[in-house]
mmCIF file of C-alpha atoms in Angstrom:
data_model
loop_
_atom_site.group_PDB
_atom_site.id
_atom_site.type_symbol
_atom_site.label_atom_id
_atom_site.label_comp_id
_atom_site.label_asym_id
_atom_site.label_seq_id
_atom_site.Cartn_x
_atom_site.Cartn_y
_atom_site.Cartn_z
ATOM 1 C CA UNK A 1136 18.014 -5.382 15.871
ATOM 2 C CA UNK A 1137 16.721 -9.154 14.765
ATOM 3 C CA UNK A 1138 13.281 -8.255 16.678
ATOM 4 C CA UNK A 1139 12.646 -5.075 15.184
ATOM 5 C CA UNK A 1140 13.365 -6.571 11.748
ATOM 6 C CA UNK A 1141 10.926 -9.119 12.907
ATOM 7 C CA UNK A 1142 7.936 -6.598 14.172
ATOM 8 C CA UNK A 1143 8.753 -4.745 10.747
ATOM 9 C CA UNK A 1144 7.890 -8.012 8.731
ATOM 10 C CA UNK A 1145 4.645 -7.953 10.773
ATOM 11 C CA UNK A 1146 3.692 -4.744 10.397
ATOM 12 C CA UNK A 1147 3.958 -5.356 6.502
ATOM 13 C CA UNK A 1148 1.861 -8.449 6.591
ATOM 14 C CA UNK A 1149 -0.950 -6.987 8.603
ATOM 15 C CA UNK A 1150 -0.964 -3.806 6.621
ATOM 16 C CA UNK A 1151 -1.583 -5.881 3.306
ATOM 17 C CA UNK A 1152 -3.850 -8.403 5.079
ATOM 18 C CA UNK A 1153 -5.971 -4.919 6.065
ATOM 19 C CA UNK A 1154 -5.225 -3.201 2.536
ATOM 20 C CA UNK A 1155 -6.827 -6.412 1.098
ATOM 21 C CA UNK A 1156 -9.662 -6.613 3.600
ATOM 22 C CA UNK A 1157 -10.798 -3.429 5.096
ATOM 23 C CA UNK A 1158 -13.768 -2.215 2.583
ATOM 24 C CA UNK A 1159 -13.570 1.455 2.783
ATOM 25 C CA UNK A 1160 -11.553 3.139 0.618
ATOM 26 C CA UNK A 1161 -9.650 5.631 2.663
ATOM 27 C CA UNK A 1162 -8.554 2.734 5.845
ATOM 28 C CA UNK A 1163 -7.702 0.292 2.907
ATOM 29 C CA UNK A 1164 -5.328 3.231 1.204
ATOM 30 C CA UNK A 1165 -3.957 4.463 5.209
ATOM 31 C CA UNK A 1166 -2.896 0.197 5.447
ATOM 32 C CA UNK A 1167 -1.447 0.451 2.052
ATOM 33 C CA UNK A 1168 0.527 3.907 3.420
ATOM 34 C CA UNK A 1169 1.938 1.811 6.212
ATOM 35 C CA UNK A 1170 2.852 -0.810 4.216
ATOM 36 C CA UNK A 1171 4.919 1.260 2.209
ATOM 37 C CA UNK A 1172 6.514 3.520 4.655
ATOM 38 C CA UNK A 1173 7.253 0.038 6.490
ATOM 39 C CA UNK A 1174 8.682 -1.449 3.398
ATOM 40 C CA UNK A 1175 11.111 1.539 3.637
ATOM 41 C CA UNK A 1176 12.367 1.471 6.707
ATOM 42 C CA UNK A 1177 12.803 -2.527 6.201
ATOM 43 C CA UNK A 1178 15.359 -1.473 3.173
ATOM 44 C CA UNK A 1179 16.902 0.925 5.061
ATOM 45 C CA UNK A 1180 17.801 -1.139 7.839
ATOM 46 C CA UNK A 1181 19.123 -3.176 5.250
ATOM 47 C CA UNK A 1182 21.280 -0.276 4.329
ATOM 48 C CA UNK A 1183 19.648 0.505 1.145
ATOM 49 C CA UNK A 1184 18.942 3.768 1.553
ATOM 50 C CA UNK A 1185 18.232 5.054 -1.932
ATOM 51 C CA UNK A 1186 15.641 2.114 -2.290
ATOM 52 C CA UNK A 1187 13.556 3.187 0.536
ATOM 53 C CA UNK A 1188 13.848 7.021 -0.648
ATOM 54 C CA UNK A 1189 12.945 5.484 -3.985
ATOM 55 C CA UNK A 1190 9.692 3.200 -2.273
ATOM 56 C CA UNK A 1191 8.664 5.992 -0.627
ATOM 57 C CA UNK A 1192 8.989 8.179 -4.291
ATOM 58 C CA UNK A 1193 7.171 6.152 -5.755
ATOM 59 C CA UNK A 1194 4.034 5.355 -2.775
ATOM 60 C CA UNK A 1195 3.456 8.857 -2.539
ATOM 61 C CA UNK A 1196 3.265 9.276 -6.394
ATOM 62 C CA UNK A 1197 1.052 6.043 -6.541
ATOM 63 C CA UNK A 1198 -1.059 6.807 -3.408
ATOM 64 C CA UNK A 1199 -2.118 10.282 -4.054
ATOM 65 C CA UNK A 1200 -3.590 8.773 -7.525
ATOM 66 C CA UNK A 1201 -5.565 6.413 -5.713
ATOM 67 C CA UNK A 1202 -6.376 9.029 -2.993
ATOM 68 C CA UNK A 1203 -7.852 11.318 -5.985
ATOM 69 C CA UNK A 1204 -9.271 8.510 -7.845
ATOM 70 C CA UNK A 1205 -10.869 6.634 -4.935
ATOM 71 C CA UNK A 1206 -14.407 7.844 -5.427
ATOM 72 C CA UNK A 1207 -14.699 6.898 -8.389
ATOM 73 C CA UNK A 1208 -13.518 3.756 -8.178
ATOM 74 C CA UNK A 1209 -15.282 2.977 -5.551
ATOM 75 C CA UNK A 1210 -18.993 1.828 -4.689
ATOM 76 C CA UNK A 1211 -20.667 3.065 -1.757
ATOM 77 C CA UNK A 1212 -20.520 0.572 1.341
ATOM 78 C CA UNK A 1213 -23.608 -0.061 3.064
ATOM 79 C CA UNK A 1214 -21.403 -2.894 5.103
ATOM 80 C CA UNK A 1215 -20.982 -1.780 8.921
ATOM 81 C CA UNK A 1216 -17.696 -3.082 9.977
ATOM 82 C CA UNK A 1217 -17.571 -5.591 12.949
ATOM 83 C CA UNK A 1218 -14.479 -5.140 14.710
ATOM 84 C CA UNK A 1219 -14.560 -8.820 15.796
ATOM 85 C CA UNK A 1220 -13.915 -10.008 11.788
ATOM 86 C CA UNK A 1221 -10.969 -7.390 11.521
ATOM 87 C CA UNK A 1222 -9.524 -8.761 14.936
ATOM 88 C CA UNK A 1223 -10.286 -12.024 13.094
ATOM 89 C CA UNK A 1224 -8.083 -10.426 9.963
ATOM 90 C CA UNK A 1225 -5.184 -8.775 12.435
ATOM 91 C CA UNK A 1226 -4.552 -12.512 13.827
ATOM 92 C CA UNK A 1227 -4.880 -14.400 10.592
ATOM 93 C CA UNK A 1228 -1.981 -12.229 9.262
ATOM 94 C CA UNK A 1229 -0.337 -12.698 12.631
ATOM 95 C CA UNK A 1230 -0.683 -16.130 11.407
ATOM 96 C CA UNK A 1231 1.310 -15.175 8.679
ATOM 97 C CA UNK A 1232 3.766 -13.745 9.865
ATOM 98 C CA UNK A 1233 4.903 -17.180 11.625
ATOM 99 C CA UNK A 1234 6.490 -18.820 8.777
ATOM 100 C CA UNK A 1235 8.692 -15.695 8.239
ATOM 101 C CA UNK A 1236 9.750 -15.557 11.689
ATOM 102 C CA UNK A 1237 10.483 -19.042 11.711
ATOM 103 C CA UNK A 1238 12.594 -20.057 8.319
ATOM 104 C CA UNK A 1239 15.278 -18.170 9.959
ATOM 105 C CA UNK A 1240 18.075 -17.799 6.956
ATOM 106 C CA UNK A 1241 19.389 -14.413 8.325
ATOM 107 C CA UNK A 1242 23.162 -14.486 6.534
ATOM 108 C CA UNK A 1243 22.245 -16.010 2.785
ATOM 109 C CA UNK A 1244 25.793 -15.507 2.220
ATOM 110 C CA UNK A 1245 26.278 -16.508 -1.401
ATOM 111 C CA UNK A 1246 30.237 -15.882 -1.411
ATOM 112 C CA UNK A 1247 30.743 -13.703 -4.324
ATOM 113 C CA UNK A 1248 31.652 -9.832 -3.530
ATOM 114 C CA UNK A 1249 32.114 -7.253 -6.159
ATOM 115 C CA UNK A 1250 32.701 -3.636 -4.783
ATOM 116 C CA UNK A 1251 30.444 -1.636 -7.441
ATOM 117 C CA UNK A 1252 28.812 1.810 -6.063
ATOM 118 C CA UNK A 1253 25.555 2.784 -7.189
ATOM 119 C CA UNK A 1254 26.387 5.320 -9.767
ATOM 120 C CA UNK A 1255 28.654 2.884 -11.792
ATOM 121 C CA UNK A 1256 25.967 -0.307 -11.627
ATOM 122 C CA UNK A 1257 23.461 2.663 -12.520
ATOM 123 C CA UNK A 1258 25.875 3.167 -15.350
ATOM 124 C CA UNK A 1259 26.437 -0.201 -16.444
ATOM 125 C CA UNK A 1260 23.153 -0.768 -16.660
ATOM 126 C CA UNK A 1261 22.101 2.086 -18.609
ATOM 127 C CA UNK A 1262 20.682 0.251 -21.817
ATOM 128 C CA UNK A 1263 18.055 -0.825 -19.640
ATOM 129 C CA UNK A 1264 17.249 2.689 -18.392
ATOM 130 C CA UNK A 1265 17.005 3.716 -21.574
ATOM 131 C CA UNK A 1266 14.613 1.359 -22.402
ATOM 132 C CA UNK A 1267 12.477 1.823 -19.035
ATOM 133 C CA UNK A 1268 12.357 5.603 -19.715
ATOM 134 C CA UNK A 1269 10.884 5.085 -22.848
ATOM 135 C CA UNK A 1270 8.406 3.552 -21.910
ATOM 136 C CA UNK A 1271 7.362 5.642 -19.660
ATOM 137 C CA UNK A 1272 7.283 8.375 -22.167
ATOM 138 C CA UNK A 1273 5.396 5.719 -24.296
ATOM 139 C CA UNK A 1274 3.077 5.568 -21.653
ATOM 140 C CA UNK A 1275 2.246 9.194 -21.632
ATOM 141 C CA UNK A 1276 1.875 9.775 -25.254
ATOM 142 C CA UNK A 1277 -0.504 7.385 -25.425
ATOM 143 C CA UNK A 1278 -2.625 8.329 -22.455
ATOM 144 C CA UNK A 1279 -2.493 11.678 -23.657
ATOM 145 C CA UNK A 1280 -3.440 10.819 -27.537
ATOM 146 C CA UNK A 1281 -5.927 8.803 -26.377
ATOM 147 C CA UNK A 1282 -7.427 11.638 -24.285
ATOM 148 C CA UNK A 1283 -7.365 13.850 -27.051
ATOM 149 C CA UNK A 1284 -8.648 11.383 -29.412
ATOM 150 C CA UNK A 1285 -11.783 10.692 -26.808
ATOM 151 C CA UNK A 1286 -12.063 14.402 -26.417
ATOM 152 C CA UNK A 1287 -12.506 15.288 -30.643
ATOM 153 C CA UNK A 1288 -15.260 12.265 -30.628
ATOM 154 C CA UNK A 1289 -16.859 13.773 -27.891
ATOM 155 C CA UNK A 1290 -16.911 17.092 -29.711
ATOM 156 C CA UNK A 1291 -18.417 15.715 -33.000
ATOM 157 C CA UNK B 1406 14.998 -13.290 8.704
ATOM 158 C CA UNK B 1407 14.031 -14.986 5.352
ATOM 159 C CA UNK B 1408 13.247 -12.519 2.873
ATOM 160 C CA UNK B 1409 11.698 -14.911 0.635
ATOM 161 C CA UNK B 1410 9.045 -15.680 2.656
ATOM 162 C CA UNK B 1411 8.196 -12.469 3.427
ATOM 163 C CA UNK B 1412 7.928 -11.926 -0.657
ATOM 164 C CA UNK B 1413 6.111 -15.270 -0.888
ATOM 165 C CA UNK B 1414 3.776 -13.809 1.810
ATOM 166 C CA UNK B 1415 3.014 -10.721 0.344
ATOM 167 C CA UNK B 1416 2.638 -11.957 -3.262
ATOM 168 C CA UNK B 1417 0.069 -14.860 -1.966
ATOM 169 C CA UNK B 1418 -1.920 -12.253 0.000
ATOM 170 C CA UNK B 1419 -2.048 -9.725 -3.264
ATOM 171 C CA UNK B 1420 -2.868 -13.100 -5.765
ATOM 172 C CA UNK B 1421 -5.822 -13.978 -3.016
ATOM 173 C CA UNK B 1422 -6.840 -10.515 -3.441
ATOM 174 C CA UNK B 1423 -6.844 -10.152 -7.125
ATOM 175 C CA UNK B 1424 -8.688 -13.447 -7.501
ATOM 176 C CA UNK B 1425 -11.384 -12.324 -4.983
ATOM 177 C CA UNK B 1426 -11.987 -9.039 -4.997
ATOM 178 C CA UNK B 1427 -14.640 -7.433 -7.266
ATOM 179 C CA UNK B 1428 -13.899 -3.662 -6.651
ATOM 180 C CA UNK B 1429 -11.482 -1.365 -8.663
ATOM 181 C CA UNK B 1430 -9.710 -0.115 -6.146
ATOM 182 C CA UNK B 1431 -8.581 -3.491 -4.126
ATOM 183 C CA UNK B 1432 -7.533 -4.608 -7.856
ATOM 184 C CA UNK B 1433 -5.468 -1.941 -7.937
ATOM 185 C CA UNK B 1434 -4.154 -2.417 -3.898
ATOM 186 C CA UNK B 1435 -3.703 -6.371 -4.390
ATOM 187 C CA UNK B 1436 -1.595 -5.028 -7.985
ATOM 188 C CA UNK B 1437 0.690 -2.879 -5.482
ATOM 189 C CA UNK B 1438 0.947 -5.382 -3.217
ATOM 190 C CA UNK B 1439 2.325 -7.927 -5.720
ATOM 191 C CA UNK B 1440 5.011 -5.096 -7.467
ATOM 192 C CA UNK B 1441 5.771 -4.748 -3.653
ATOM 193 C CA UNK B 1442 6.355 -8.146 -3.156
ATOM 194 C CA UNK B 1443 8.458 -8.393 -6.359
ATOM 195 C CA UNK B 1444 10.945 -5.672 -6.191
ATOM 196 C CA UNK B 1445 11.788 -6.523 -2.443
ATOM 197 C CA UNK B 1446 14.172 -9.445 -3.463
ATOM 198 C CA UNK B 1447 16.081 -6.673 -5.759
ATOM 199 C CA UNK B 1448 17.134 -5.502 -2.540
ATOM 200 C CA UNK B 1449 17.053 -7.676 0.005
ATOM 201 C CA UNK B 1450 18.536 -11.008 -1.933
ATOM 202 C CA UNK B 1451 21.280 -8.506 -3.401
ATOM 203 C CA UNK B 1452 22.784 -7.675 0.122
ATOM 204 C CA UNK B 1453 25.425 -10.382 0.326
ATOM 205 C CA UNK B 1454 26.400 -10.272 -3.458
ATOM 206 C CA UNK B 1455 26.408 -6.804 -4.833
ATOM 207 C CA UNK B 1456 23.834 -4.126 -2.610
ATOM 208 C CA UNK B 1457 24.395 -1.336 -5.226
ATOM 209 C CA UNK B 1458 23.589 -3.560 -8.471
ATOM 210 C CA UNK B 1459 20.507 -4.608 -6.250
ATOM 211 C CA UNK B 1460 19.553 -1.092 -5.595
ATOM 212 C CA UNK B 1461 20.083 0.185 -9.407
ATOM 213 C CA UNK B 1462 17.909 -2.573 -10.723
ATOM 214 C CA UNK B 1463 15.164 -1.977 -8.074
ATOM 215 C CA UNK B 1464 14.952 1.636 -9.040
ATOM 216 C CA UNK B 1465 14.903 0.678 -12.668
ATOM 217 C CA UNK B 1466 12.090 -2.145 -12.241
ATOM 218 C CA UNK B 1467 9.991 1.101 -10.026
ATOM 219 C CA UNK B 1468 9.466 3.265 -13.261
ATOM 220 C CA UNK B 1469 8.281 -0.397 -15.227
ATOM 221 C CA UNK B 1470 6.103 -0.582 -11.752
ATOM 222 C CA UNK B 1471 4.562 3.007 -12.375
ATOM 223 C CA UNK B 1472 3.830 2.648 -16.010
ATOM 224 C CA UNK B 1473 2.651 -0.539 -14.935
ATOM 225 C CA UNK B 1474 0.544 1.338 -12.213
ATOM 226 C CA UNK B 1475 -0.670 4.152 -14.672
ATOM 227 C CA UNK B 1476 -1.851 2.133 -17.757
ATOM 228 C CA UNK B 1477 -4.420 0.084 -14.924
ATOM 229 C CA UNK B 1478 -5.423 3.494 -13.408
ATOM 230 C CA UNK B 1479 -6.330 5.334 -16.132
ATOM 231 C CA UNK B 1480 -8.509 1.854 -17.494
ATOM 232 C CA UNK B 1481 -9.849 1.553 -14.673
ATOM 233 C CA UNK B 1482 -11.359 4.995 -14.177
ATOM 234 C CA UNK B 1483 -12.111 5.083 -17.655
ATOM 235 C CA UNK B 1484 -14.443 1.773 -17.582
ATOM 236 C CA UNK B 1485 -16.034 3.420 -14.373
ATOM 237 C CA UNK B 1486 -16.582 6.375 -16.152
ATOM 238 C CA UNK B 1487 -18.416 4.911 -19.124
ATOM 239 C CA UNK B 1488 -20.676 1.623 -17.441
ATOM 240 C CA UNK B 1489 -20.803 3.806 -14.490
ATOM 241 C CA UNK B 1490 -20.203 0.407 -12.207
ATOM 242 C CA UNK B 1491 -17.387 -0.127 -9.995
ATOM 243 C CA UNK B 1492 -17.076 -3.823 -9.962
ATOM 244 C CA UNK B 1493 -15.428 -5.782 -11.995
ATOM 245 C CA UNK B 1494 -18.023 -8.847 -12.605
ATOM 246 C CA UNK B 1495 -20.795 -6.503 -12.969
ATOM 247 C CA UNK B 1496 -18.845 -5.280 -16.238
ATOM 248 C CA UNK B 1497 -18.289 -8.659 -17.690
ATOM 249 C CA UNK B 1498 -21.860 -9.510 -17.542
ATOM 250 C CA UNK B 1499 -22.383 -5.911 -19.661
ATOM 251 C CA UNK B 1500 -20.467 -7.177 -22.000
ATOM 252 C CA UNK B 1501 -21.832 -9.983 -22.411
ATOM 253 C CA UNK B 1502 -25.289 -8.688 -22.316
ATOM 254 C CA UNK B 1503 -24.298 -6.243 -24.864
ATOM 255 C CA UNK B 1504 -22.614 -9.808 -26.910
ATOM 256 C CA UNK B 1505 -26.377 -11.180 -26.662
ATOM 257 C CA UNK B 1506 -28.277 -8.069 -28.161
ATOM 258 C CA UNK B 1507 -25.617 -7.619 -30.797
ATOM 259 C CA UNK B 1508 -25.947 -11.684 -31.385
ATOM 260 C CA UNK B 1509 -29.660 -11.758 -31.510
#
C-alpha cells in the first residue's frame, strides 16, 4: 500500500515537472490530465472519495477550457523536442520526488477525533457556501456584462 | 508519506513556472498546479482530525478555485484576442510602447 502511495506521489511530480516543461500545448494539457486523475486516486486511497470525484469534477471542467482555448493561447513552436532534455526533466522530478519519499511522517496523528459526516460539516459550514456560490454567480454576471458591453461597442 | 512535502513540491514547481514562463497557457498550468498544491492539505492533513470537515472545505475552496480559474481564462484569451500575441512580456513592452507614444 506505502509503495503505491509512493509511485502515486511520483507520478504527480513528474506530471507537473512535464505540464511545466513540455512546450506543446496538447502533451503539456495530457501531463496536466494525469496529474489530476493521479491527484484523485491519491485522495481516494486516502478514503476521501467525494474529493477525488470532486478533483476530477472540476479537471474535466477546467481542462476542456484549456483544451478549447489552447490555440489561442498558444504560439506556434518551431522548437523540435530532444528527448534527451525531457529524460533530463523525467529525472530532475525524480529528483523531486526524494524528499517526499524520505520525510516519512505517515501517521500525523494530532489526537483530536470528532465523528462529523460530510453532510452535517457541509451544513455547518454553510455561510461559507453561501458566500462561495455567490461568487461564482458574481463571476458570471460579470463575464457576461462585460461581453455584452464589448459586443454594443463593437456594434457602434 | 509526508503530505506536506508533496504540497511544498508541487507549489515550488508551479511558482518556478509562473516566474519563468512567458506563454498563456503554462501561466494558466503553473496557476492549476499551485490550486492543486493548495487544496491537497484540505484533505490529506484533515485525515487524523476530522476527514469529512476536510472534505467539505476542499469542495468549498474548488468553486473559489474555478472562479479563480475562469476570471484568468477569459483575460487571458481576451488580451490574445486584442494584441494578437501570446506571451506575456511581449504585452508589457506594448504597453509600454503605447505609454511612450501617448507620453511623447
Amino acid at each position: 500500500m506505502n509503495l503505491i502511495h509512493e509511485l502515486i506521489v511520483a507520478g504527480i511530480i513528474m506530471s507537473a515537472c512535464l505540464a511545466v516543461y513540455l512546450e506543446e500545448a496538447i502533451y503539456s494539457l495530457i501531463s496536466l490530465v494525469i496529474m489530476f486523475i493521479l491527484t484523485a486516486i491519491l485522495y481516494s486511497l486516502s478514503g476521501a472519495v467525494y474529493a477525488a470525484l470532486f478533483q476530477l469534477m472540476m479537471g474535466v471542467g477546467a481542462l476542456t477550457a484549456f483544451f478549447l482555448l489552447s490555440e489561442e493561447l498558444t504560439e506556434k513552436s518551431k522548437v523540435k523536442y530532444v528527448s534527451k532534455r525531457t529524460l533530463l526533466t523525467v529525472a530532475a522530478s525524480l529528483l523531486l520526488v526524494i524528499p517526499t519519499i524520505l520525510f516519512s511522517a505517515e501517521n500525523i496523528d494530532i489526537g483530536v477525533s470528532c465523528g462529523v459526516s460530510l453532510p452535517s460539516a457541509l451544513w455547518e459550514l454553510r455561510g461559507i457556501d453561501v458566500i462561495l456560490h455567490g461568487l461564482v454567480i458574481l463571476t458570471v454576471v460579470l463575464g457576461a456584462s462585460i461581453v455584452l458591453y464589448e459586443r454594443r461597442r463593437g456594434r457602434k | 508519506m509526508n503530505y506536506i512535502v508533496l504540497s511544498l513540491i508541487l507549489l515550488a514547481v508551479g511558482f518556478y513556472s509562473l516566474l519563468s514562463k512567458r506563454s498563456f497557457l503554462k501561466i494558466l498550468v503553473s496557476i492549476e498546479i499551485i490550486a492543486t498544491a493548495a487544496t491537497m492539505n484540505f484533505v490529506l492533513l484533515s485525515s487524523s482530525v476530522n476527514r469529512a470537515l476536510g472534505e467539505a472545505l476542499l469542495i468549498l475552496a474548488f468553486s473559489t478555485d474555478t472562479c479563480v480559474n475562469a476570471i484568468i481564462l477569459s483575460l487571458l484569451v481576451i488580451a490574445a484576442k486584442k494584441y494578437g500575441r501570446r506571451d506575456i512580456s511581449k504585452l508589457a513592452e506594448l504597453e509600454k510602447m503605447k505609454g511612450d507614444e501617448g507620453g511623447g
